[in-house]
Amino acid sequence: MNKINTPEIVFYQKLGELFYAVAAADRVVREAEYKVLSTLVEEEWKQMDDYQDQFGADAVYQIAIVFEWFDYERMDAEDCLTGFSNYYKKHKKLFSVKRKQLILRTIDKIANSFRGTNKSELIMITKLKMLFNTN
């Protein structure tokens, strides 16, 4: 594993912010959404990169840490989407086609984890897809 510096860890933190925004779009983050995110971090995101944070932990766990923290703080979903969007616009080079595909797959699975995708989640997913399709 490679040790990474703070700017690279921020990438994972911003993903946690985005995934929280989708889960909280309907103002309630459900246990099913936590479980899906946890499974995806373990089974798919850990395979994406091979980095450690400054404590020697897999840096990809920043996704779940931020997701849980934002839920604890009851952050506003729209503010979180805006925060992610601003980050994306400034750091597009970090978002390869493969990473974008995994991000979209992750948000789709989070949104579908509890009774299917609702209107609020669908709007947020659409906004993200539009963001990814702009140059």
PDB file of N, CA and C in Angstrom, residues 61-135:
ATOM      1  N   TYR A  61     -11.674   3.925   3.555  1.00  0.00           N
ATOM      2  CA  TYR A  61     -12.614   3.965   4.680  1.00  0.00           C
ATOM      3  C   TYR A  61     -13.060   5.383   5.024  1.00  0.00           C
ATOM      4  N   GLN A  62     -12.366   6.383   4.482  1.00  0.00           N
ATOM      5  CA  GLN A  62     -12.804   7.769   4.673  1.00  0.00           C
ATOM      6  C   GLN A  62     -14.218   7.962   4.134  1.00  0.00           C
ATOM      7  N   ILE A  63     -14.599   7.187   3.124  1.00  0.00           N
ATOM      8  CA  ILE A  63     -15.952   7.275   2.571  1.00  0.00           C
ATOM      9  C   ILE A  63     -16.973   7.012   3.666  1.00  0.00           C
ATOM     10  N   ALA A  64     -16.834   5.905   4.358  1.00  0.00           N
ATOM     11  CA  ALA A  64     -17.796   5.524   5.393  1.00  0.00           C
ATOM     12  C   ALA A  64     -17.718   6.430   6.615  1.00  0.00           C
ATOM     13  N   ILE A  65     -16.505   6.867   6.950  1.00  0.00           N
ATOM     14  CA  ILE A  65     -16.335   7.745   8.110  1.00  0.00           C
ATOM     15  C   ILE A  65     -17.081   9.063   7.898  1.00  0.00           C
ATOM     16  N   VAL A  66     -16.899   9.669   6.740  1.00  0.00           N
ATOM     17  CA  VAL A  66     -17.570  10.942   6.447  1.00  0.00           C
ATOM     18  C   VAL A  66     -19.080  10.733   6.347  1.00  0.00           C
ATOM     19  N   PHE A  67     -19.502   9.672   5.691  1.00  0.00           N
ATOM     20  CA  PHE A  67     -20.928   9.356   5.572  1.00  0.00           C
ATOM     21  C   PHE A  67     -21.570   9.306   6.955  1.00  0.00           C
ATOM     22  N   GLU A  68     -20.962   8.561   7.859  1.00  0.00           N
ATOM     23  CA  GLU A  68     -21.511   8.423   9.214  1.00  0.00           C
ATOM     24  C   GLU A  68     -21.472   9.748   9.980  1.00  0.00           C
ATOM     25  N   TRP A  69     -20.379  10.485   9.845  1.00  0.00           N
ATOM     26  CA  TRP A  69     -20.255  11.770  10.546  1.00  0.00           C
ATOM     27  C   TRP A  69     -21.316  12.759  10.062  1.00  0.00           C
ATOM     28  N   PHE A  70     -21.510  12.824   8.759  1.00  0.00           N
ATOM     29  CA  PHE A  70     -22.504  13.746   8.214  1.00  0.00           C
ATOM     30  C   PHE A  70     -23.908  13.366   8.663  1.00  0.00           C
ATOM     31  N   ASP A  71     -24.173  12.072   8.760  1.00  0.00           N
ATOM     32  CA  ASP A  71     -25.474  11.629   9.261  1.00  0.00           C
ATOM     33  C   ASP A  71     -25.629  12.027  10.726  1.00  0.00           C
ATOM     34  N   TYR A  72     -24.586  11.839  11.504  1.00  0.00           N
ATOM     35  CA  TYR A  72     -24.617  12.222  12.916  1.00  0.00           C
ATOM     36  C   TYR A  72     -24.899  13.718  13.068  1.00  0.00           C
ATOM     37  N   GLU A  73     -24.279  14.506  12.217  1.00  0.00           N
ATOM     38  CA  GLU A  73     -24.450  15.959  12.260  1.00  0.00           C
ATOM     39  C   GLU A  73     -25.715  16.430  11.542  1.00  0.00           C
ATOM     40  N   ARG A  74     -26.400  15.522  10.856  1.00  0.00           N
ATOM     41  CA  ARG A  74     -27.628  15.833  10.095  1.00  0.00           C
ATOM     42  C   ARG A  74     -27.378  16.958   9.084  1.00  0.00           C
ATOM     43  N   MET A  75     -26.337  16.772   8.298  1.00  0.00           N
ATOM     44  CA  MET A  75     -25.974  17.761   7.292  1.00  0.00           C
ATOM     45  C   MET A  75     -27.067  17.826   6.225  1.00  0.00           C
ATOM     46  N   ASP A  76     -27.182  18.974   5.585  1.00  0.00           N
ATOM     47  CA  ASP A  76     -28.166  19.174   4.530  1.00  0.00           C
ATOM     48  C   ASP A  76     -27.688  18.473   3.253  1.00  0.00           C
ATOM     49  N   ALA A  77     -28.554  17.639   2.679  1.00  0.00           N
ATOM     50  CA  ALA A  77     -28.185  16.858   1.496  1.00  0.00           C
ATOM     51  C   ALA A  77     -27.814  17.748   0.310  1.00  0.00           C
ATOM     52  N   GLU A  78     -28.565  18.794   0.077  1.00  0.00           N
ATOM     53  CA  GLU A  78     -28.268  19.693  -1.056  1.00  0.00           C
ATOM     54  C   GLU A  78     -26.933  20.401  -0.868  1.00  0.00           C
ATOM     55  N   ASP A  79     -26.635  20.811   0.360  1.00  0.00           N
ATOM     56  CA  ASP A  79     -25.336  21.435   0.638  1.00  0.00           C
ATOM     57  C   ASP A  79     -24.198  20.445   0.367  1.00  0.00           C
ATOM     58  N   CYS A  80     -24.420  19.188   0.717  1.00  0.00           N
ATOM     59  CA  CYS A  80     -23.405  18.164   0.488  1.00  0.00           C
ATOM     60  C   CYS A  80     -23.198  17.930  -1.004  1.00  0.00           C
ATOM     61  N   LEU A  81     -24.273  17.896  -1.759  1.00  0.00           N
ATOM     62  CA  LEU A  81     -24.145  17.732  -3.210  1.00  0.00           C
ATOM     63  C   LEU A  81     -23.393  18.914  -3.814  1.00  0.00           C
ATOM     64  N   THR A  82     -23.693  20.111  -3.342  1.00  0.00           N
ATOM     65  CA  THR A  82     -22.992  21.303  -3.818  1.00  0.00           C
ATOM     66  C   THR A  82     -21.511  21.220  -3.473  1.00  0.00           C
ATOM     67  N   GLY A  83     -21.197  20.791  -2.262  1.00  0.00           N
ATOM     68  CA  GLY A  83     -19.795  20.644  -1.853  1.00  0.00           C
ATOM     69  C   GLY A  83     -19.062  19.654  -2.736  1.00  0.00           C
ATOM     70  N   PHE A  84     -19.704  18.526  -3.025  1.00  0.00           N
ATOM     71  CA  PHE A  84     -19.084  17.553  -3.915  1.00  0.00           C
ATOM     72  C   PHE A  84     -18.922  18.129  -5.318  1.00  0.00           C
ATOM     73  N   SER A  85     -19.949  18.786  -5.826  1.00  0.00           N
ATOM     74  CA  SER A  85     -19.910  19.358  -7.182  1.00  0.00           C
ATOM     75  C   SER A  85     -18.767  20.348  -7.333  1.00  0.00           C
ATOM     76  N   ASN A  86     -18.584  21.205  -6.344  1.00  0.00           N
ATOM     77  CA  ASN A  86     -17.490  22.177  -6.377  1.00  0.00           C
ATOM     78  C   ASN A  86     -16.132  21.478  -6.394  1.00  0.00           C
ATOM     79  N   TYR A  87     -16.011  20.435  -5.587  1.00  0.00           N
ATOM     80  CA  TYR A  87     -14.771  19.659  -5.557  1.00  0.00           C
ATOM     81  C   TYR A  87     -14.516  19.007  -6.913  1.00  0.00           C
ATOM     82  N   TYR A  88     -15.549  18.400  -7.467  1.00  0.00           N
ATOM     83  CA  TYR A  88     -15.426  17.732  -8.768  1.00  0.00           C
ATOM     84  C   TYR A  88     -14.943  18.710  -9.841  1.00  0.00           C
ATOM     85  N   LYS A  89     -15.549  19.882  -9.885  1.00  0.00           N
ATOM     86  CA  LYS A  89     -15.191  20.867 -10.912  1.00  0.00           C
ATOM     87  C   LYS A  89     -13.723  21.295 -10.817  1.00  0.00           C
ATOM     88  N   LYS A  90     -13.176  21.313  -9.605  1.00  0.00           N
ATOM     89  CA  LYS A  90     -11.787  21.730  -9.409  1.00  0.00           C
ATOM     90  C   LYS A  90     -10.792  20.581  -9.573  1.00  0.00           C
ATOM     91  N   HIS A  91     -11.287  19.327  -9.510  1.00  0.00           N
ATOM     92  CA  HIS A  91     -10.391  18.168  -9.523  1.00  0.00           C
ATOM     93  C   HIS A  91     -10.851  17.097 -10.509  1.00  0.00           C
ATOM     94  N   LYS A  92     -11.305  17.501 -11.661  1.00  0.00           N
ATOM     95  CA  LYS A  92     -11.836  16.550 -12.652  1.00  0.00           C
ATOM     96  C   LYS A  92     -10.846  15.450 -13.016  1.00  0.00           C
ATOM     97  N   LYS A  93      -9.579  15.759 -12.962  1.00  0.00           N
ATOM     98  CA  LYS A  93      -8.568  14.781 -13.369  1.00  0.00           C
ATOM     99  C   LYS A  93      -8.563  13.541 -12.457  1.00  0.00           C
ATOM    100  N   LEU A  94      -9.091  13.666 -11.256  1.00  0.00           N
ATOM    101  CA  LEU A  94      -9.160  12.528 -10.335  1.00  0.00           C
ATOM    102  C   LEU A  94     -10.302  11.559 -10.676  1.00  0.00           C
ATOM    103  N   PHE A  95     -11.192  11.996 -11.547  1.00  0.00           N
ATOM    104  CA  PHE A  95     -12.400  11.224 -11.839  1.00  0.00           C
ATOM    105  C   PHE A  95     -12.295  10.532 -13.193  1.00  0.00           C
ATOM    106  N   SER A  96     -11.651   9.401 -13.187  1.00  0.00           N
ATOM    107  CA  SER A  96     -11.530   8.600 -14.404  1.00  0.00           C
ATOM    108  C   SER A  96     -12.907   8.024 -14.759  1.00  0.00           C
ATOM    109  N   VAL A  97     -13.004   7.513 -15.964  1.00  0.00           N
ATOM    110  CA  VAL A  97     -14.256   6.879 -16.396  1.00  0.00           C
ATOM    111  C   VAL A  97     -14.611   5.739 -15.443  1.00  0.00           C
ATOM    112  N   LYS A  98     -13.624   4.951 -15.063  1.00  0.00           N
ATOM    113  CA  LYS A  98     -13.847   3.817 -14.159  1.00  0.00           C
ATOM    114  C   LYS A  98     -14.360   4.296 -12.794  1.00  0.00           C
ATOM    115  N   ARG A  99     -13.782   5.356 -12.282  1.00  0.00           N
ATOM    116  CA  ARG A  99     -14.235   5.898 -10.988  1.00  0.00           C
ATOM    117  C   ARG A  99     -15.653   6.458 -11.105  1.00  0.00           C
ATOM    118  N   LYS A 100     -15.936   7.162 -12.184  1.00  0.00           N
ATOM    119  CA  LYS A 100     -17.292   7.698 -12.368  1.00  0.00           C
ATOM    120  C   LYS A 100     -18.318   6.567 -12.442  1.00  0.00           C
ATOM    121  N   GLN A 101     -17.974   5.511 -13.134  1.00  0.00           N
ATOM    122  CA  GLN A 101     -18.893   4.374 -13.237  1.00  0.00           C
ATOM    123  C   GLN A 101     -19.163   3.766 -11.865  1.00  0.00           C
ATOM    124  N   LEU A 102     -18.120   3.625 -11.059  1.00  0.00           N
ATOM    125  CA  LEU A 102     -18.295   3.071  -9.723  1.00  0.00           C
ATOM    126  C   LEU A 102     -19.081   4.028  -8.831  1.00  0.00           C
ATOM    127  N   ILE A 103     -18.869   5.309  -8.980  1.00  0.00           N
ATOM    128  CA  ILE A 103     -19.651   6.300  -8.218  1.00  0.00           C
ATOM    129  C   ILE A 103     -21.124   6.173  -8.577  1.00  0.00           C
ATOM    130  N   LEU A 104     -21.437   6.121  -9.859  1.00  0.00           N
ATOM    131  CA  LEU A 104     -22.836   6.014 -10.286  1.00  0.00           C
ATOM    132  C   LEU A 104     -23.463   4.700  -9.833  1.00  0.00           C
ATOM    133  N   ARG A 105     -22.700   3.624  -9.904  1.00  0.00           N
ATOM    134  CA  ARG A 105     -23.211   2.331  -9.430  1.00  0.00           C
ATOM    135  C   ARG A 105     -23.474   2.377  -7.923  1.00  0.00           C
ATOM    136  N   THR A 106     -22.590   3.036  -7.192  1.00  0.00           N
ATOM    137  CA  THR A 106     -22.741   3.150  -5.739  1.00  0.00           C
ATOM    138  C   THR A 106     -23.986   3.958  -5.382  1.00  0.00           C
ATOM    139  N   ILE A 107     -24.181   5.101  -6.028  1.00  0.00           N
ATOM    140  CA  ILE A 107     -25.350   5.910  -5.667  1.00  0.00           C
ATOM    141  C   ILE A 107     -26.645   5.220  -6.091  1.00  0.00           C
ATOM    142  N   ASP A 108     -26.614   4.496  -7.196  1.00  0.00           N
ATOM    143  CA  ASP A 108     -27.816   3.751  -7.600  1.00  0.00           C
ATOM    144  C   ASP A 108     -28.170   2.686  -6.567  1.00  0.00           C
ATOM    145  N   LYS A 109     -27.157   1.986  -6.072  1.00  0.00           N
ATOM    146  CA  LYS A 109     -27.411   0.933  -5.080  1.00  0.00           C
ATOM    147  C   LYS A 109     -27.863   1.517  -3.739  1.00  0.00           C
ATOM    148  N   ILE A 110     -27.291   2.634  -3.352  1.00  0.00           N
ATOM    149  CA  ILE A 110     -27.733   3.291  -2.114  1.00  0.00           C
ATOM    150  C   ILE A 110     -29.195   3.708  -2.255  1.00  0.00           C
ATOM    151  N   ALA A 111     -29.520   4.350  -3.364  1.00  0.00           N
ATOM    152  CA  ALA A 111     -30.885   4.846  -3.583  1.00  0.00           C
ATOM    153  C   ALA A 111     -31.896   3.701  -3.645  1.00  0.00           C
ATOM    154  N   ASN A 112     -31.516   2.570  -4.202  1.00  0.00           N
ATOM    155  CA  ASN A 112     -32.422   1.433  -4.341  1.00  0.00           C
ATOM    156  C   ASN A 112     -32.484   0.539  -3.111  1.00  0.00           C
ATOM    157  N   SER A 113     -31.656   0.798  -2.124  1.00  0.00           N
ATOM    158  CA  SER A 113     -31.547  -0.111  -0.983  1.00  0.00           C
ATOM    159  C   SER A 113     -32.780  -0.121  -0.075  1.00  0.00           C
ATOM    160  N   PHE A 114     -33.561   0.930  -0.096  1.00  0.00           N
ATOM    161  CA  PHE A 114     -34.755   0.997   0.757  1.00  0.00           C
ATOM    162  C   PHE A 114     -35.962   1.368  -0.097  1.00  0.00           C
ATOM    163  N   ARG A 115     -36.734   0.379  -0.449  1.00  0.00           N
ATOM    164  CA  ARG A 115     -37.971   0.566  -1.213  1.00  0.00           C
ATOM    165  C   ARG A 115     -37.772   1.240  -2.567  1.00  0.00           C
ATOM    166  N   GLY A 116     -36.639   1.079  -3.176  1.00  0.00           N
ATOM    167  CA  GLY A 116     -36.401   1.660  -4.493  1.00  0.00           C
ATOM    168  C   GLY A 116     -36.060   3.139  -4.416  1.00  0.00           C
ATOM    169  N   THR A 117     -35.688   3.676  -5.549  1.00  0.00           N
ATOM    170  CA  THR A 117     -35.285   5.074  -5.641  1.00  0.00           C
ATOM    171  C   THR A 117     -36.502   5.985  -5.556  1.00  0.00           C
ATOM    172  N   ASN A 118     -36.451   6.943  -4.625  1.00  0.00           N
ATOM    173  CA  ASN A 118     -37.566   7.889  -4.514  1.00  0.00           C
ATOM    174  C   ASN A 118     -37.271   9.141  -5.340  1.00  0.00           C
ATOM    175  N   LYS A 119     -38.241  10.027  -5.404  1.00  0.00           N
ATOM    176  CA  LYS A 119     -38.130  11.225  -6.243  1.00  0.00           C
ATOM    177  C   LYS A 119     -36.937  12.103  -5.848  1.00  0.00           C
ATOM    178  N   SER A 120     -36.736  12.313  -4.565  1.00  0.00           N
ATOM    179  CA  SER A 120     -35.627  13.153  -4.102  1.00  0.00           C
ATOM    180  C   SER A 120     -34.277  12.568  -4.513  1.00  0.00           C
ATOM    181  N   GLU A 121     -34.145  11.256  -4.375  1.00  0.00           N
ATOM    182  CA  GLU A 121     -32.900  10.593  -4.756  1.00  0.00           C
ATOM    183  C   GLU A 121     -32.705  10.649  -6.271  1.00  0.00           C
ATOM    184  N   LEU A 122     -33.784  10.448  -6.998  1.00  0.00           N
ATOM    185  CA  LEU A 122     -33.706  10.485  -8.459  1.00  0.00           C
ATOM    186  C   LEU A 122     -33.244  11.855  -8.954  1.00  0.00           C
ATOM    187  N   ILE A 123     -33.745  12.910  -8.345  1.00  0.00           N
ATOM    188  CA  ILE A 123     -33.325  14.268  -8.707  1.00  0.00           C
ATOM    189  C   ILE A 123     -31.834  14.444  -8.444  1.00  0.00           C
ATOM    190  N   MET A 124     -31.376  13.952  -7.301  1.00  0.00           N
ATOM    191  CA  MET A 124     -29.963  14.090  -6.954  1.00  0.00           C
ATOM    192  C   MET A 124     -29.087  13.276  -7.917  1.00  0.00           C
ATOM    193  N   ILE A 125     -29.511  12.086  -8.255  1.00  0.00           N
ATOM    194  CA  ILE A 125     -28.763  11.244  -9.195  1.00  0.00           C
ATOM    195  C   ILE A 125     -28.697  11.915 -10.564  1.00  0.00           C
ATOM    196  N   THR A 126     -29.799  12.492 -10.989  1.00  0.00           N
ATOM    197  CA  THR A 126     -29.835  13.192 -12.275  1.00  0.00           C
ATOM    198  C   THR A 126     -28.869  14.374 -12.282  1.00  0.00           C
ATOM    199  N   LYS A 127     -28.834  15.122 -11.204  1.00  0.00           N
ATOM    200  CA  LYS A 127     -27.901  16.253 -11.100  1.00  0.00           C
ATOM    201  C   LYS A 127     -26.458  15.776 -11.200  1.00  0.00           C
ATOM    202  N   LEU A 128     -26.148  14.663 -10.551  1.00  0.00           N
ATOM    203  CA  LEU A 128     -24.800  14.137 -10.612  1.00  0.00           C
ATOM    204  C   LEU A 128     -24.438  13.675 -12.018  1.00  0.00           C
ATOM    205  N   LYS A 129     -25.360  12.991 -12.682  1.00  0.00           N
ATOM    206  CA  LYS A 129     -25.102  12.546 -14.048  1.00  0.00           C
ATOM    207  C   LYS A 129     -24.879  13.740 -14.967  1.00  0.00           C
ATOM    208  N   MET A 130     -25.641  14.789 -14.790  1.00  0.00           N
ATOM    209  CA  MET A 130     -25.449  16.002 -15.588  1.00  0.00           C
ATOM    210  C   MET A 130     -24.078  16.613 -15.311  1.00  0.00           C
ATOM    211  N   LEU A 131     -23.666  16.626 -14.048  1.00  0.00           N
ATOM    212  CA  LEU A 131     -22.357  17.145 -13.674  1.00  0.00           C
ATOM    213  C   LEU A 131     -21.250  16.344 -14.360  1.00  0.00           C
ATOM    214  N   PHE A 132     -21.359  15.030 -14.341  1.00  0.00           N
ATOM    215  CA  PHE A 132     -20.348  14.179 -14.959  1.00  0.00           C
ATOM    216  C   PHE A 132     -20.315  14.328 -16.478  1.00  0.00           C
ATOM    217  N   ASN A 133     -21.432  14.710 -17.078  1.00  0.00           N
ATOM    218  CA  ASN A 133     -21.501  14.850 -18.535  1.00  0.00           C
ATOM    219  C   ASN A 133     -21.070  16.220 -19.049  1.00  0.00           C
ATOM    220  N   THR A 134     -20.816  17.165 -18.154  1.00  0.00           N
ATOM    221  CA  THR A 134     -20.353  18.488 -18.578  1.00  0.00           C
ATOM    222  C   THR A 134     -18.837  18.480 -18.671  1.00  0.00           C
ATOM    223  N   ASN A 135     -18.316  19.332 -19.496  1.00  0.00           N
ATOM    224  CA  ASN A 135     -16.852  19.393 -19.649  1.00  0.00           C
ATOM    225  C   ASN A 135     -16.239  20.428 -18.775  1.00  0.00           C
TER     226      ASN A 135
END
